[in-house]
Structure formats: C-alpha cells, structure tokens
PDB file of C-alpha atoms in Angstrom:
ATOM      1  CA  UNK A 181      41.439  38.327   0.324  1.00  0.00           C
ATOM      2  CA  UNK A 182      39.071  36.955  -2.148  1.00  0.00           C
ATOM      3  CA  UNK A 183      38.431  36.846  -5.809  1.00  0.00           C
ATOM      4  CA  UNK A 184      35.595  36.791  -8.272  1.00  0.00           C
ATOM      5  CA  UNK A 185      34.254  33.528  -9.422  1.00  0.00           C
ATOM      6  CA  UNK A 186      36.698  32.126 -12.015  1.00  0.00           C
ATOM      7  CA  UNK A 187      39.432  34.489 -10.779  1.00  0.00           C
ATOM      8  CA  UNK A 188      39.301  37.062 -13.466  1.00  0.00           C
ATOM      9  CA  UNK A 189      42.093  39.363 -14.007  1.00  0.00           C
ATOM     10  CA  UNK A 190      43.567  41.631 -16.837  1.00  0.00           C
ATOM     11  CA  UNK A 191      45.101  39.735 -19.500  1.00  0.00           C
ATOM     12  CA  UNK A 192      48.823  38.968 -18.804  1.00  0.00           C
ATOM     13  CA  UNK A 193      50.065  41.084 -21.814  1.00  0.00           C
ATOM     14  CA  UNK A 194      48.267  44.029 -20.870  1.00  0.00           C
ATOM     15  CA  UNK A 195      50.056  45.785 -18.300  1.00  0.00           C
ATOM     16  CA  UNK A 196      49.588  49.484 -19.072  1.00  0.00           C
ATOM     17  CA  UNK A 197      45.974  50.265 -18.447  1.00  0.00           C
ATOM     18  CA  UNK A 198      44.442  53.736 -19.340  1.00  0.00           C
ATOM     19  CA  UNK A 199      41.697  55.324 -17.406  1.00  0.00           C
ATOM     20  CA  UNK A 200      39.428  58.186 -18.000  1.00  0.00           C
ATOM     21  CA  UNK A 201      36.591  60.119 -16.369  1.00  0.00           C
ATOM     22  CA  UNK A 202      32.923  60.486 -17.548  1.00  0.00           C
ATOM     23  CA  UNK A 203      33.077  63.631 -19.465  1.00  0.00           C
ATOM     24  CA  UNK A 204      29.610  64.751 -18.320  1.00  0.00           C
ATOM     25  CA  UNK A 205      30.935  64.734 -14.715  1.00  0.00           C
ATOM     26  CA  UNK A 206      33.218  67.596 -15.487  1.00  0.00           C
ATOM     27  CA  UNK A 207      35.337  66.678 -12.610  1.00  0.00           C
ATOM     28  CA  UNK A 208      37.604  69.104 -11.105  1.00  0.00           C
ATOM     29  CA  UNK A 209      41.326  68.366 -11.116  1.00  0.00           C
ATOM     30  CA  UNK A 210      41.220  67.910  -7.330  1.00  0.00           C
ATOM     31  CA  UNK A 211      39.091  64.886  -7.816  1.00  0.00           C
ATOM     32  CA  UNK A 212      41.146  63.551 -10.509  1.00  0.00           C
ATOM     33  CA  UNK A 213      44.223  63.716  -8.486  1.00  0.00           C
ATOM     34  CA  UNK A 214      42.418  61.529  -5.805  1.00  0.00           C
ATOM     35  CA  UNK A 215      42.056  58.631  -8.363  1.00  0.00           C
ATOM     36  CA  UNK A 216      45.667  59.094  -9.427  1.00  0.00           C
ATOM     37  CA  UNK A 217      46.769  58.487  -5.956  1.00  0.00           C
ATOM     38  CA  UNK A 218      44.506  55.712  -5.615  1.00  0.00           C
ATOM     39  CA  UNK A 219      45.942  53.864  -8.701  1.00  0.00           C
ATOM     40  CA  UNK A 220      49.417  54.507  -7.467  1.00  0.00           C
ATOM     41  CA  UNK A 221      48.378  52.679  -4.348  1.00  0.00           C
ATOM     42  CA  UNK A 222      47.958  49.435  -6.582  1.00  0.00           C
ATOM     43  CA  UNK A 223      50.625  50.269  -9.102  1.00  0.00           C
ATOM     44  CA  UNK A 224      53.196  50.422  -6.231  1.00  0.00           C
ATOM     45  CA  UNK A 225      52.833  46.530  -5.411  1.00  0.00           C
ATOM     46  CA  UNK A 226      52.275  45.079  -8.728  1.00  0.00           C
ATOM     47  CA  UNK A 227      53.743  45.480 -12.260  1.00  0.00           C
ATOM     48  CA  UNK A 228      50.831  47.580 -13.768  1.00  0.00           C
ATOM     49  CA  UNK A 229      50.756  51.017 -14.920  1.00  0.00           C
ATOM     50  CA  UNK A 230      47.725  53.212 -15.025  1.00  0.00           C
ATOM     51  CA  UNK A 231      47.563  56.485 -17.162  1.00  0.00           C
ATOM     52  CA  UNK A 232      44.843  58.882 -17.400  1.00  0.00           C
ATOM     53  CA  UNK A 233      43.514  59.119 -21.018  1.00  0.00           C
ATOM     54  CA  UNK A 234      40.956  61.823 -22.359  1.00  0.00           C
ATOM     55  CA  UNK A 235      39.222  59.305 -24.618  1.00  0.00           C
ATOM     56  CA  UNK A 236      36.581  57.977 -22.367  1.00  0.00           C
ATOM     57  CA  UNK A 237      35.206  55.352 -25.029  1.00  0.00           C
ATOM     58  CA  UNK A 238      38.368  53.530 -25.535  1.00  0.00           C
ATOM     59  CA  UNK A 239      39.894  53.694 -21.830  1.00  0.00           C
ATOM     60  CA  UNK A 240      40.466  50.562 -20.304  1.00  0.00           C
ATOM     61  CA  UNK A 241      39.095  51.783 -16.973  1.00  0.00           C
ATOM     62  CA  UNK A 242      36.026  54.172 -17.046  1.00  0.00           C
ATOM     63  CA  UNK A 243      35.223  56.138 -14.109  1.00  0.00           C
ATOM     64  CA  UNK A 244      31.766  57.813 -13.416  1.00  0.00           C
ATOM     65  CA  UNK A 245      29.803  59.423 -10.908  1.00  0.00           C
ATOM     66  CA  UNK A 246      26.020  58.760 -11.233  1.00  0.00           C
ATOM     67  CA  UNK A 247      22.726  59.253  -9.035  1.00  0.00           C
ATOM     68  CA  UNK A 248      20.046  56.728  -8.840  1.00  0.00           C
ATOM     69  CA  UNK A 249      19.372  54.251 -11.735  1.00  0.00           C
ATOM     70  CA  UNK A 250      22.043  54.689 -13.971  1.00  0.00           C
ATOM     71  CA  UNK A 251      21.239  51.771 -16.492  1.00  0.00           C
ATOM     72  CA  UNK A 252      23.692  49.137 -15.252  1.00  0.00           C
ATOM     73  CA  UNK A 253      21.073  47.266 -12.998  1.00  0.00           C
ATOM     74  CA  UNK A 254      22.749  48.487  -9.978  1.00  0.00           C
ATOM     75  CA  UNK A 255      20.737  51.723  -9.018  1.00  0.00           C
ATOM     76  CA  UNK A 256      22.297  54.026  -6.262  1.00  0.00           C
ATOM     77  CA  UNK A 257      20.323  54.816  -3.151  1.00  0.00           C
ATOM     78  CA  UNK A 258      21.219  58.364  -2.207  1.00  0.00           C
ATOM     79  CA  UNK A 259      23.156  59.581   0.762  1.00  0.00           C
ATOM     80  CA  UNK A 260      24.947  56.684   2.691  1.00  0.00           C
ATOM     81  CA  UNK A 261      23.756  52.976   2.010  1.00  0.00           C
ATOM     82  CA  UNK A 262      25.695  51.878  -0.999  1.00  0.00           C
ATOM     83  CA  UNK A 263      28.720  54.233  -1.917  1.00  0.00           C
ATOM     84  CA  UNK A 264      29.880  52.776  -5.222  1.00  0.00           C
ATOM     85  CA  UNK A 265      30.588  49.623  -7.194  1.00  0.00           C
ATOM     86  CA  UNK A 266      32.790  48.224  -9.862  1.00  0.00           C
ATOM     87  CA  UNK A 267      32.942  45.231 -12.255  1.00  0.00           C
ATOM     88  CA  UNK A 268      35.317  42.692 -12.464  1.00  0.00           C
ATOM     89  CA  UNK A 269      37.934  42.552 -14.910  1.00  0.00           C
ATOM     90  CA  UNK A 270      38.370  43.135 -17.739  1.00  0.00           C
ATOM     91  CA  UNK A 271      35.140  45.146 -17.736  1.00  0.00           C
ATOM     92  CA  UNK A 272      36.883  48.204 -16.445  1.00  0.00           C
ATOM     93  CA  UNK A 273      33.899  50.180 -14.965  1.00  0.00           C
ATOM     94  CA  UNK A 274      33.746  51.887 -11.779  1.00  0.00           C
ATOM     95  CA  UNK A 275      30.717  53.969 -10.641  1.00  0.00           C
ATOM     96  CA  UNK A 276      30.489  56.226  -7.683  1.00  0.00           C
ATOM     97  CA  UNK A 277      27.205  57.478  -5.989  1.00  0.00           C
ATOM     98  CA  UNK A 278      26.883  61.286  -6.998  1.00  0.00           C
ATOM     99  CA  UNK A 279      24.716  61.820  -4.094  1.00  0.00           C
ATOM    100  CA  UNK A 280      27.284  61.291  -1.366  1.00  0.00           C
ATOM    101  CA  UNK A 281      29.206  64.176   0.515  1.00  0.00           C
ATOM    102  CA  UNK A 282      32.544  63.329  -1.068  1.00  0.00           C
ATOM    103  CA  UNK A 283      35.408  64.723   0.930  1.00  0.00           C
ATOM    104  CA  UNK A 284      38.430  65.198  -1.496  1.00  0.00           C
ATOM    105  CA  UNK A 285      41.153  66.702   0.415  1.00  0.00           C
ATOM    106  CA  UNK A 286      41.800  64.048   3.116  1.00  0.00           C
ATOM    107  CA  UNK A 287      40.491  65.642   6.247  1.00  0.00           C
ATOM    108  CA  UNK A 288      37.417  63.581   6.564  1.00  0.00           C
ATOM    109  CA  UNK A 289      38.187  62.930  10.168  1.00  0.00           C
ATOM    110  CA  UNK A 290      38.089  66.588  11.021  1.00  0.00           C
ATOM    111  CA  UNK A 291      34.484  67.116  11.448  1.00  0.00           C
ATOM    112  CA  UNK A 292      31.271  65.985  13.227  1.00  0.00           C
ATOM    113  CA  UNK A 293      29.472  65.559   9.846  1.00  0.00           C
ATOM    114  CA  UNK A 294      28.036  62.075   9.716  1.00  0.00           C
ATOM    115  CA  UNK A 295      27.590  61.899   6.053  1.00  0.00           C
ATOM    116  CA  UNK A 296      31.122  62.715   4.953  1.00  0.00           C
ATOM    117  CA  UNK A 297      32.860  60.161   2.909  1.00  0.00           C
ATOM    118  CA  UNK A 298      36.379  59.936   2.185  1.00  0.00           C
ATOM    119  CA  UNK A 299      36.658  59.592  -1.727  1.00  0.00           C
ATOM    120  CA  UNK A 300      40.147  58.344  -1.893  1.00  0.00           C
ATOM    121  CA  UNK A 301      39.262  55.540   0.701  1.00  0.00           C
ATOM    122  CA  UNK A 302      36.450  54.289  -1.573  1.00  0.00           C
ATOM    123  CA  UNK A 303      38.590  54.994  -4.646  1.00  0.00           C
ATOM    124  CA  UNK A 304      41.215  52.529  -3.502  1.00  0.00           C
ATOM    125  CA  UNK A 305      38.691  49.984  -2.672  1.00  0.00           C
ATOM    126  CA  UNK A 306      36.646  49.932  -5.975  1.00  0.00           C
ATOM    127  CA  UNK A 307      40.085  49.718  -8.058  1.00  0.00           C
ATOM    128  CA  UNK A 308      40.589  46.654  -6.147  1.00  0.00           C
ATOM    129  CA  UNK A 309      37.502  45.399  -7.637  1.00  0.00           C
ATOM    130  CA  UNK A 310      38.652  46.564 -11.023  1.00  0.00           C
ATOM    131  CA  UNK A 311      41.638  44.611 -10.764  1.00  0.00           C
ATOM    132  CA  UNK A 312      39.790  41.395  -9.630  1.00  0.00           C
ATOM    133  CA  UNK A 313      39.722  41.401  -5.896  1.00  0.00           C
ATOM    134  CA  UNK A 314      36.745  40.329  -3.972  1.00  0.00           C
ATOM    135  CA  UNK A 315      36.063  41.303  -0.400  1.00  0.00           C
ATOM    136  CA  UNK A 316      38.057  40.576   2.381  1.00  0.00           C
ATOM    137  CA  UNK A 317      36.926  39.505   5.806  1.00  0.00           C
ATOM    138  CA  UNK A 318      40.023  41.388   7.453  1.00  0.00           C
ATOM    139  CA  UNK A 319      38.825  44.590   8.842  1.00  0.00           C
ATOM    140  CA  UNK A 320      42.178  46.174   8.390  1.00  0.00           C
ATOM    141  CA  UNK A 321      41.977  45.458   4.508  1.00  0.00           C
ATOM    142  CA  UNK A 322      41.164  48.010   2.017  1.00  0.00           C
ATOM    143  CA  UNK A 323      38.901  45.257   0.478  1.00  0.00           C
ATOM    144  CA  UNK A 324      36.691  45.201   3.756  1.00  0.00           C
ATOM    145  CA  UNK A 325      33.208  45.986   2.380  1.00  0.00           C
ATOM    146  CA  UNK A 326      32.108  48.571   4.723  1.00  0.00           C
ATOM    147  CA  UNK A 327      33.473  51.878   5.708  1.00  0.00           C
ATOM    148  CA  UNK A 328      32.354  54.251   8.512  1.00  0.00           C
ATOM    149  CA  UNK A 329      31.614  57.894   7.670  1.00  0.00           C
ATOM    150  CA  UNK A 330      34.468  60.127   9.039  1.00  0.00           C
ATOM    151  CA  UNK A 331      37.093  57.387   8.242  1.00  0.00           C
ATOM    152  CA  UNK A 332      39.913  57.654   6.028  1.00  0.00           C
ATOM    153  CA  UNK A 333      41.653  54.229   4.924  1.00  0.00           C
ATOM    154  CA  UNK A 334      43.775  54.560   1.935  1.00  0.00           C
ATOM    155  CA  UNK A 335      46.866  52.308   2.447  1.00  0.00           C
ATOM    156  CA  UNK A 336      46.892  48.542   1.235  1.00  0.00           C
ATOM    157  CA  UNK A 337      47.209  46.082   4.040  1.00  0.00           C
ATOM    158  CA  UNK A 338      49.176  42.957   3.934  1.00  0.00           C
ATOM    159  CA  UNK A 339      45.910  40.830   3.068  1.00  0.00           C
ATOM    160  CA  UNK A 340      45.308  43.472  -0.001  1.00  0.00           C
ATOM    161  CA  UNK A 341      49.010  42.978  -1.087  1.00  0.00           C
ATOM    162  CA  UNK A 342      48.996  39.296  -0.847  1.00  0.00           C
ATOM    163  CA  UNK A 343      45.599  38.997  -2.872  1.00  0.00           C
ATOM    164  CA  UNK A 344      46.612  41.373  -5.623  1.00  0.00           C
ATOM    165  CA  UNK A 345      49.832  39.936  -6.131  1.00  0.00           C
ATOM    166  CA  UNK A 346      48.619  36.317  -6.431  1.00  0.00           C
ATOM    167  CA  UNK A 347      46.925  37.924  -9.536  1.00  0.00           C
ATOM    168  CA  UNK A 348      49.617  39.789 -10.922  1.00  0.00           C
ATOM    169  CA  UNK A 349      52.765  39.063  -8.999  1.00  0.00           C
ATOM    170  CA  UNK A 350      54.987  41.804  -7.353  1.00  0.00           C
ATOM    171  CA  UNK A 351      56.249  45.071  -8.668  1.00  0.00           C
ATOM    172  CA  UNK A 352      60.006  44.610  -9.024  1.00  0.00           C
ATOM    173  CA  UNK A 353      60.344  48.078  -7.016  1.00  0.00           C
ATOM    174  CA  UNK A 354      57.984  46.972  -4.208  1.00  0.00           C
ATOM    175  CA  UNK A 355      59.848  46.561  -0.964  1.00  0.00           C
ATOM    176  CA  UNK A 356      57.412  44.663   0.962  1.00  0.00           C
ATOM    177  CA  UNK A 357      56.232  47.280   3.417  1.00  0.00           C
ATOM    178  CA  UNK A 358      52.324  47.472   3.439  1.00  0.00           C
ATOM    179  CA  UNK A 359      50.850  49.545   6.148  1.00  0.00           C
ATOM    180  CA  UNK A 360      47.399  50.265   6.840  1.00  0.00           C
ATOM    181  CA  UNK A 361      46.479  53.514   8.273  1.00  0.00           C
ATOM    182  CA  UNK A 362      42.999  54.263   9.414  1.00  0.00           C
ATOM    183  CA  UNK A 363      41.959  57.693  10.603  1.00  0.00           C
ATOM    184  CA  UNK A 364      38.793  57.895  12.486  1.00  0.00           C
ATOM    185  CA  UNK A 365      36.667  60.454  14.408  1.00  0.00           C
ATOM    186  CA  UNK A 366      34.013  59.871  16.915  1.00  0.00           C
ATOM    187  CA  UNK A 367      31.629  59.346  13.976  1.00  0.00           C
ATOM    188  CA  UNK A 368      32.828  55.879  13.734  1.00  0.00           C
ATOM    189  CA  UNK A 369      30.183  53.970  15.458  1.00  0.00           C
ATOM    190  CA  UNK A 370      32.484  51.066  16.382  1.00  0.00           C
ATOM    191  CA  UNK A 371      30.784  48.339  18.523  1.00  0.00           C
ATOM    192  CA  UNK A 372      34.039  46.858  19.631  1.00  0.00           C
ATOM    193  CA  UNK A 373      33.920  48.938  22.889  1.00  0.00           C
ATOM    194  CA  UNK A 374      37.319  50.229  22.141  1.00  0.00           C
ATOM    195  CA  UNK A 375      36.004  53.672  20.983  1.00  0.00           C
ATOM    196  CA  UNK A 376      37.808  55.495  18.215  1.00  0.00           C
TER     197      UNK A 376
ATOM    198  CA  UNK B 143      28.671  66.820  -4.299  1.00  0.00           C
ATOM    199  CA  UNK B 144      32.663  67.282  -3.697  1.00  0.00           C
ATOM    200  CA  UNK B 145      34.053  69.097  -0.571  1.00  0.00           C
ATOM    201  CA  UNK B 146      37.392  69.786   0.034  1.00  0.00           C
ATOM    202  CA  UNK B 147      36.760  68.816   3.794  1.00  0.00           C
ATOM    203  CA  UNK B 148      33.750  67.710   5.594  1.00  0.00           C
ATOM    204  CA  UNK B 149      33.334  71.102   7.476  1.00  0.00           C
ATOM    205  CA  UNK B 150      32.415  72.706   4.156  1.00  0.00           C
ATOM    206  CA  UNK B 151      29.333  70.201   3.737  1.00  0.00           C
ATOM    207  CA  UNK B 152      26.334  72.472   3.930  1.00  0.00           C
ATOM    208  CA  UNK B 153      23.807  71.627   6.627  1.00  0.00           C
ATOM    209  CA  UNK B 154      21.056  71.010   4.114  1.00  0.00           C
ATOM    210  CA  UNK B 155      22.868  68.083   2.531  1.00  0.00           C
ATOM    211  CA  UNK B 156      23.366  66.294   5.903  1.00  0.00           C
ATOM    212  CA  UNK B 157      20.977  63.473   6.385  1.00  0.00           C
ATOM    213  CA  UNK B 158      19.009  63.498  10.046  1.00  0.00           C
ATOM    214  CA  UNK B 159      19.591  59.693  10.183  1.00  0.00           C
ATOM    215  CA  UNK B 160      23.081  59.153  10.626  1.00  0.00           C
ATOM    216  CA  UNK B 161      22.989  55.468   9.047  1.00  0.00           C
ATOM    217  CA  UNK B 162      21.045  56.579   5.854  1.00  0.00           C
ATOM    218  CA  UNK B 163      18.608  54.351   4.475  1.00  0.00           C
ATOM    219  CA  UNK B 164      19.269  51.150   6.511  1.00  0.00           C
ATOM    220  CA  UNK B 165      18.796  52.945   9.837  1.00  0.00           C
ATOM    221  CA  UNK B 166      15.391  51.403  10.129  1.00  0.00           C
ATOM    222  CA  UNK B 167      17.076  47.895  10.602  1.00  0.00           C
ATOM    223  CA  UNK B 168      18.206  49.229  13.912  1.00  0.00           C
ATOM    224  CA  UNK B 169      14.603  48.366  14.985  1.00  0.00           C
ATOM    225  CA  UNK B 170      15.146  44.679  14.558  1.00  0.00           C
ATOM    226  CA  UNK B 171      17.480  44.475  17.196  1.00  0.00           C
ATOM    227  CA  UNK B 172      16.786  41.345  19.213  1.00  0.00           C
ATOM    228  CA  UNK B 173      14.847  39.450  16.723  1.00  0.00           C
ATOM    229  CA  UNK B 174      15.325  35.738  16.486  1.00  0.00           C
ATOM    230  CA  UNK B 175      14.015  32.713  14.693  1.00  0.00           C
ATOM    231  CA  UNK B 176      10.303  32.224  14.691  1.00  0.00           C
ATOM    232  CA  UNK B 177       9.517  35.741  15.072  1.00  0.00           C
ATOM    233  CA  UNK B 178       7.440  37.796  12.731  1.00  0.00           C
ATOM    234  CA  UNK B 179       8.409  41.659  12.692  1.00  0.00           C
ATOM    235  CA  UNK B 180       7.806  44.417  10.414  1.00  0.00           C
ATOM    236  CA  UNK B 181      10.625  45.229   8.409  1.00  0.00           C
ATOM    237  CA  UNK B 182      12.311  41.731   8.133  1.00  0.00           C
ATOM    238  CA  UNK B 183      11.318  41.501   4.729  1.00  0.00           C
ATOM    239  CA  UNK B 184      13.455  44.608   3.942  1.00  0.00           C
ATOM    240  CA  UNK B 185      16.403  43.026   5.629  1.00  0.00           C
ATOM    241  CA  UNK B 186      16.067  39.929   3.468  1.00  0.00           C
ATOM    242  CA  UNK B 187      16.137  42.206   0.498  1.00  0.00           C
ATOM    243  CA  UNK B 188      19.372  43.572   1.820  1.00  0.00           C
ATOM    244  CA  UNK B 189      20.745  40.322   2.263  1.00  0.00           C
ATOM    245  CA  UNK B 190      19.719  39.087  -1.130  1.00  0.00           C
ATOM    246  CA  UNK B 191      21.388  42.206  -2.771  1.00  0.00           C
ATOM    247  CA  UNK B 192      24.775  41.183  -1.320  1.00  0.00           C
ATOM    248  CA  UNK B 193      24.299  37.564  -2.011  1.00  0.00           C
ATOM    249  CA  UNK B 194      23.512  36.093   1.314  1.00  0.00           C
ATOM    250  CA  UNK B 195      20.001  34.782   0.468  1.00  0.00           C
ATOM    251  CA  UNK B 196      18.169  33.463  -2.638  1.00  0.00           C
ATOM    252  CA  UNK B 197      15.556  35.474  -4.220  1.00  0.00           C
ATOM    253  CA  UNK B 198      12.353  34.635  -2.740  1.00  0.00           C
ATOM    254  CA  UNK B 199       9.023  35.922  -1.719  1.00  0.00           C
ATOM    255  CA  UNK B 200      10.186  37.724   1.239  1.00  0.00           C
ATOM    256  CA  UNK B 201       7.939  38.013   4.146  1.00  0.00           C
ATOM    257  CA  UNK B 202       8.348  39.320   7.635  1.00  0.00           C
ATOM    258  CA  UNK B 203       8.899  36.030   9.131  1.00  0.00           C
ATOM    259  CA  UNK B 204      12.220  35.197  10.683  1.00  0.00           C
ATOM    260  CA  UNK B 205      12.614  31.731   8.977  1.00  0.00           C
ATOM    261  CA  UNK B 206      15.492  29.366   8.765  1.00  0.00           C
ATOM    262  CA  UNK B 207      16.631  30.891   5.514  1.00  0.00           C
ATOM    263  CA  UNK B 208      17.257  34.224   7.246  1.00  0.00           C
ATOM    264  CA  UNK B 209      19.051  32.661  10.162  1.00  0.00           C
ATOM    265  CA  UNK B 210      21.379  30.905   7.891  1.00  0.00           C
ATOM    266  CA  UNK B 211      22.059  34.085   5.951  1.00  0.00           C
ATOM    267  CA  UNK B 212      22.664  36.143   9.265  1.00  0.00           C
ATOM    268  CA  UNK B 213      25.183  33.274  10.352  1.00  0.00           C
ATOM    269  CA  UNK B 214      26.970  33.573   7.025  1.00  0.00           C
ATOM    270  CA  UNK B 215      27.083  37.273   7.245  1.00  0.00           C
ATOM    271  CA  UNK B 216      28.266  37.195  10.767  1.00  0.00           C
ATOM    272  CA  UNK B 217      31.077  34.621   9.698  1.00  0.00           C
ATOM    273  CA  UNK B 218      32.159  37.003   6.916  1.00  0.00           C
ATOM    274  CA  UNK B 219      32.459  40.015   9.376  1.00  0.00           C
ATOM    275  CA  UNK B 220      34.097  38.151  12.035  1.00  0.00           C
ATOM    276  CA  UNK B 221      31.191  38.640  14.515  1.00  0.00           C
ATOM    277  CA  UNK B 222      29.536  36.011  16.966  1.00  0.00           C
ATOM    278  CA  UNK B 223      27.663  33.695  14.597  1.00  0.00           C
ATOM    279  CA  UNK B 224      24.549  33.458  16.560  1.00  0.00           C
ATOM    280  CA  UNK B 225      22.197  33.731  13.875  1.00  0.00           C
ATOM    281  CA  UNK B 226      20.321  36.356  15.741  1.00  0.00           C
ATOM    282  CA  UNK B 227      19.908  39.906  14.969  1.00  0.00           C
ATOM    283  CA  UNK B 228      21.950  41.209  17.742  1.00  0.00           C
ATOM    284  CA  UNK B 229      23.204  44.835  18.233  1.00  0.00           C
ATOM    285  CA  UNK B 230      26.832  43.949  16.855  1.00  0.00           C
ATOM    286  CA  UNK B 231      25.195  42.522  13.684  1.00  0.00           C
ATOM    287  CA  UNK B 232      22.933  45.335  13.021  1.00  0.00           C
ATOM    288  CA  UNK B 233      25.858  47.995  13.642  1.00  0.00           C
ATOM    289  CA  UNK B 234      27.576  46.464  11.036  1.00  0.00           C
ATOM    290  CA  UNK B 235      24.780  45.959   8.579  1.00  0.00           C
ATOM    291  CA  UNK B 236      23.882  49.650   8.594  1.00  0.00           C
ATOM    292  CA  UNK B 237      27.268  50.859   7.864  1.00  0.00           C
ATOM    293  CA  UNK B 238      27.798  52.421   4.448  1.00  0.00           C
ATOM    294  CA  UNK B 239      29.423  49.948   2.058  1.00  0.00           C
ATOM    295  CA  UNK B 240      30.505  48.860  -1.478  1.00  0.00           C
ATOM    296  CA  UNK B 241      27.758  47.810  -3.704  1.00  0.00           C
ATOM    297  CA  UNK B 242      29.525  44.863  -4.822  1.00  0.00           C
ATOM    298  CA  UNK B 243      28.333  41.621  -3.316  1.00  0.00           C
ATOM    299  CA  UNK B 244      29.996  39.564  -0.709  1.00  0.00           C
ATOM    300  CA  UNK B 245      28.884  36.232  -2.313  1.00  0.00           C
ATOM    301  CA  UNK B 246      28.536  36.262  -6.081  1.00  0.00           C
ATOM    302  CA  UNK B 247      26.852  33.415  -7.751  1.00  0.00           C
ATOM    303  CA  UNK B 248      26.657  31.408  -4.398  1.00  0.00           C
ATOM    304  CA  UNK B 249      30.484  31.429  -3.779  1.00  0.00           C
ATOM    305  CA  UNK B 250      32.688  33.469  -1.522  1.00  0.00           C
ATOM    306  CA  UNK B 251      36.129  33.453  -0.445  1.00  0.00           C
ATOM    307  CA  UNK B 252      35.492  35.692   2.474  1.00  0.00           C
ATOM    308  CA  UNK B 253      35.329  33.645   5.850  1.00  0.00           C
ATOM    309  CA  UNK B 254      32.277  31.688   5.029  1.00  0.00           C
ATOM    310  CA  UNK B 255      33.750  30.347   1.834  1.00  0.00           C
ATOM    311  CA  UNK B 256      37.078  29.203   3.522  1.00  0.00           C
ATOM    312  CA  UNK B 257      37.945  25.338   3.511  1.00  0.00           C
ATOM    313  CA  UNK B 258      36.704  23.567   6.532  1.00  0.00           C
ATOM    314  CA  UNK B 259      38.671  21.139   8.771  1.00  0.00           C
ATOM    315  CA  UNK B 260      37.946  17.414   8.415  1.00  0.00           C
ATOM    316  CA  UNK B 261      35.406  17.851  11.154  1.00  0.00           C
ATOM    317  CA  UNK B 262      33.616  20.468   9.229  1.00  0.00           C
ATOM    318  CA  UNK B 263      34.656  23.260  11.653  1.00  0.00           C
ATOM    319  CA  UNK B 264      35.379  26.516   9.972  1.00  0.00           C
ATOM    320  CA  UNK B 265      38.847  27.536  10.625  1.00  0.00           C
ATOM    321  CA  UNK B 266      38.528  31.147  12.233  1.00  0.00           C
ATOM    322  CA  UNK B 267      41.510  33.224  12.201  1.00  0.00           C
ATOM    323  CA  UNK B 268      41.409  36.362  14.182  1.00  0.00           C
ATOM    324  CA  UNK B 269      43.753  39.231  13.061  1.00  0.00           C
ATOM    325  CA  UNK B 270      45.687  40.667  15.908  1.00  0.00           C
TER     326      UNK B 270
END
C-alpha cells in the first residue's frame, strides 16, 4: 500500500462522512446502490461511517460522472484509457468517466464485450484514494492501478486493509478476514501465461 | 452509460480497438535505448501523466530518461526491470486504469519508492 505525499487523511474527529452525487447526473438508484456497497467495503474495516446526503454542496465526498474536460485539469479520454480519478483527503472529490460502458449489476464477467467496466470495482478503488490511499504494487490489491475489462474486483485485500488501518485504525467489529475475489473472463489480456 | 450487464451494451458503443486509446503503444514492442521510433513521444506523455518522467520536450528518441522511467514502471508493476518495451510491459501499459498518478511530486511508496538495502538493491517481494 502507499499514501499520498504527506500522508493526508480525514481529520481524527471527523468519523461520520457524508457523500452526495452530482445532481445533474440524475443517477438511477441502481448506480447509487453500487456506491453504497463500495463505501461499506471500507467502513467494514475502519471506524468511519458514510451516509448519503442530498446536499451536494456541503457533502464531504462529492461523486460525479463527467466526460472529457470537466475543469479540474484532468480531462477524461473517452472509452477505456483513464476510467476515473479522485483527490486526496480532505478534498473528497471522486470523478468517473461518463463515456465508459459501466456495468452496474455485477455480471461484467458474463460477456465478451471488451469495453465493459465494472462500476463497483472502480468505485471501491477510487474511494480508497478519497480516504488517503495511493496505489499499490500488489496485483491482488484493490489499490492496484489497472483493471482489465471484464474483471470484477470488489473485496479489499490484506494490503488494502493494512494500509487504510494505518491511517484510521481498525473498526472494532472487524474480524480480520479480508478476502480478495477477482472474477475474470477471457477478456482479461493477462500476460502471465496462466489464462483467465 | 450504465448497463445492467455487459451483454446489454449496444454494439455501436463498443470500440473497435480492445485497448482503447493506448492501443497504438503496442506498436512500440521491442523498442530499446538508442532507437528513434514514431510514437515514443506519446508514450513519454503517458509516463509523464502518471508521474514517471519529468515534463520535457518529448521527442521520439528512446533516451536515458525514458529507459529510467520504464524501469521504474516495471518495478512498480512487478515486471522484469529491463528498461525495454517488451510485450509484458506494454500489455500492462495499455490496460484501463485509474487516472491518479503512481508517482506524485516525485515520490511513491509503490515498489519503486521502497527502502533499499545497504547495498542499494531494492527489496523485491513477490506475493504468492
């Protein structure tokens, strides 16, 4: 695991964070539910809670889908390439590329469509950045920078848990069982020679 | 563009090149130091964007800066640190990824930023 320079994190006294979606996106409930599940992955291991609020302006974490140049100096690039980005705490900004073919219900591995990207996998990764984690060199980690299309990886690996607990400590209810589950199809162009 | 499952994505939205905008980098397979090859400037831009190489007047020359950046990239992704654009490295480079840089302000605590031994050799841990 790694951290951003200076190891920024949310302030110690701020344990109940709110999040909101960009109103202009008019996201369906199924998409919002994906983020709710993604937040739960992190709140299960650290003593922080995440609650959705309708007030985008005052929310601690603001989530939006954008296309191309969206005025943060980090323009998106269309299908594939860069999928999303987020800013270190306490900025609380998470942007996703609106041009991607986002799969919402989790069966991204069931098709041969090479451009399908599992939304929850990317959401869990980006929330790691929102909380203060940088990228990991461990391939199994959520915070590994790349994800192949047709891949679903939503469970924190031990490396992710170790890193985030350095920043925030452990959730008292966390039982210490981090498991990493990755589902792939033949679309994962893995060069390890092991196939998918 | 939200879809309940991947089979519901219309054909018209499926790109013809499976690796998207970075697909052209695959043409650089086998490039090594000293060569001058069309497209290396774009690769330098990519490596600059993700923190591996300083901003410069990027040319298509495979110079020492590019070799060093590729080695750092290979170290971060647990690839063979050859400094060359082998197939394995390019397969990794063209994958869809997060837009957050791997190296921020010149520092990283991915593999390339880990402490070295007294002999200056990186401790390379392999996850089994």
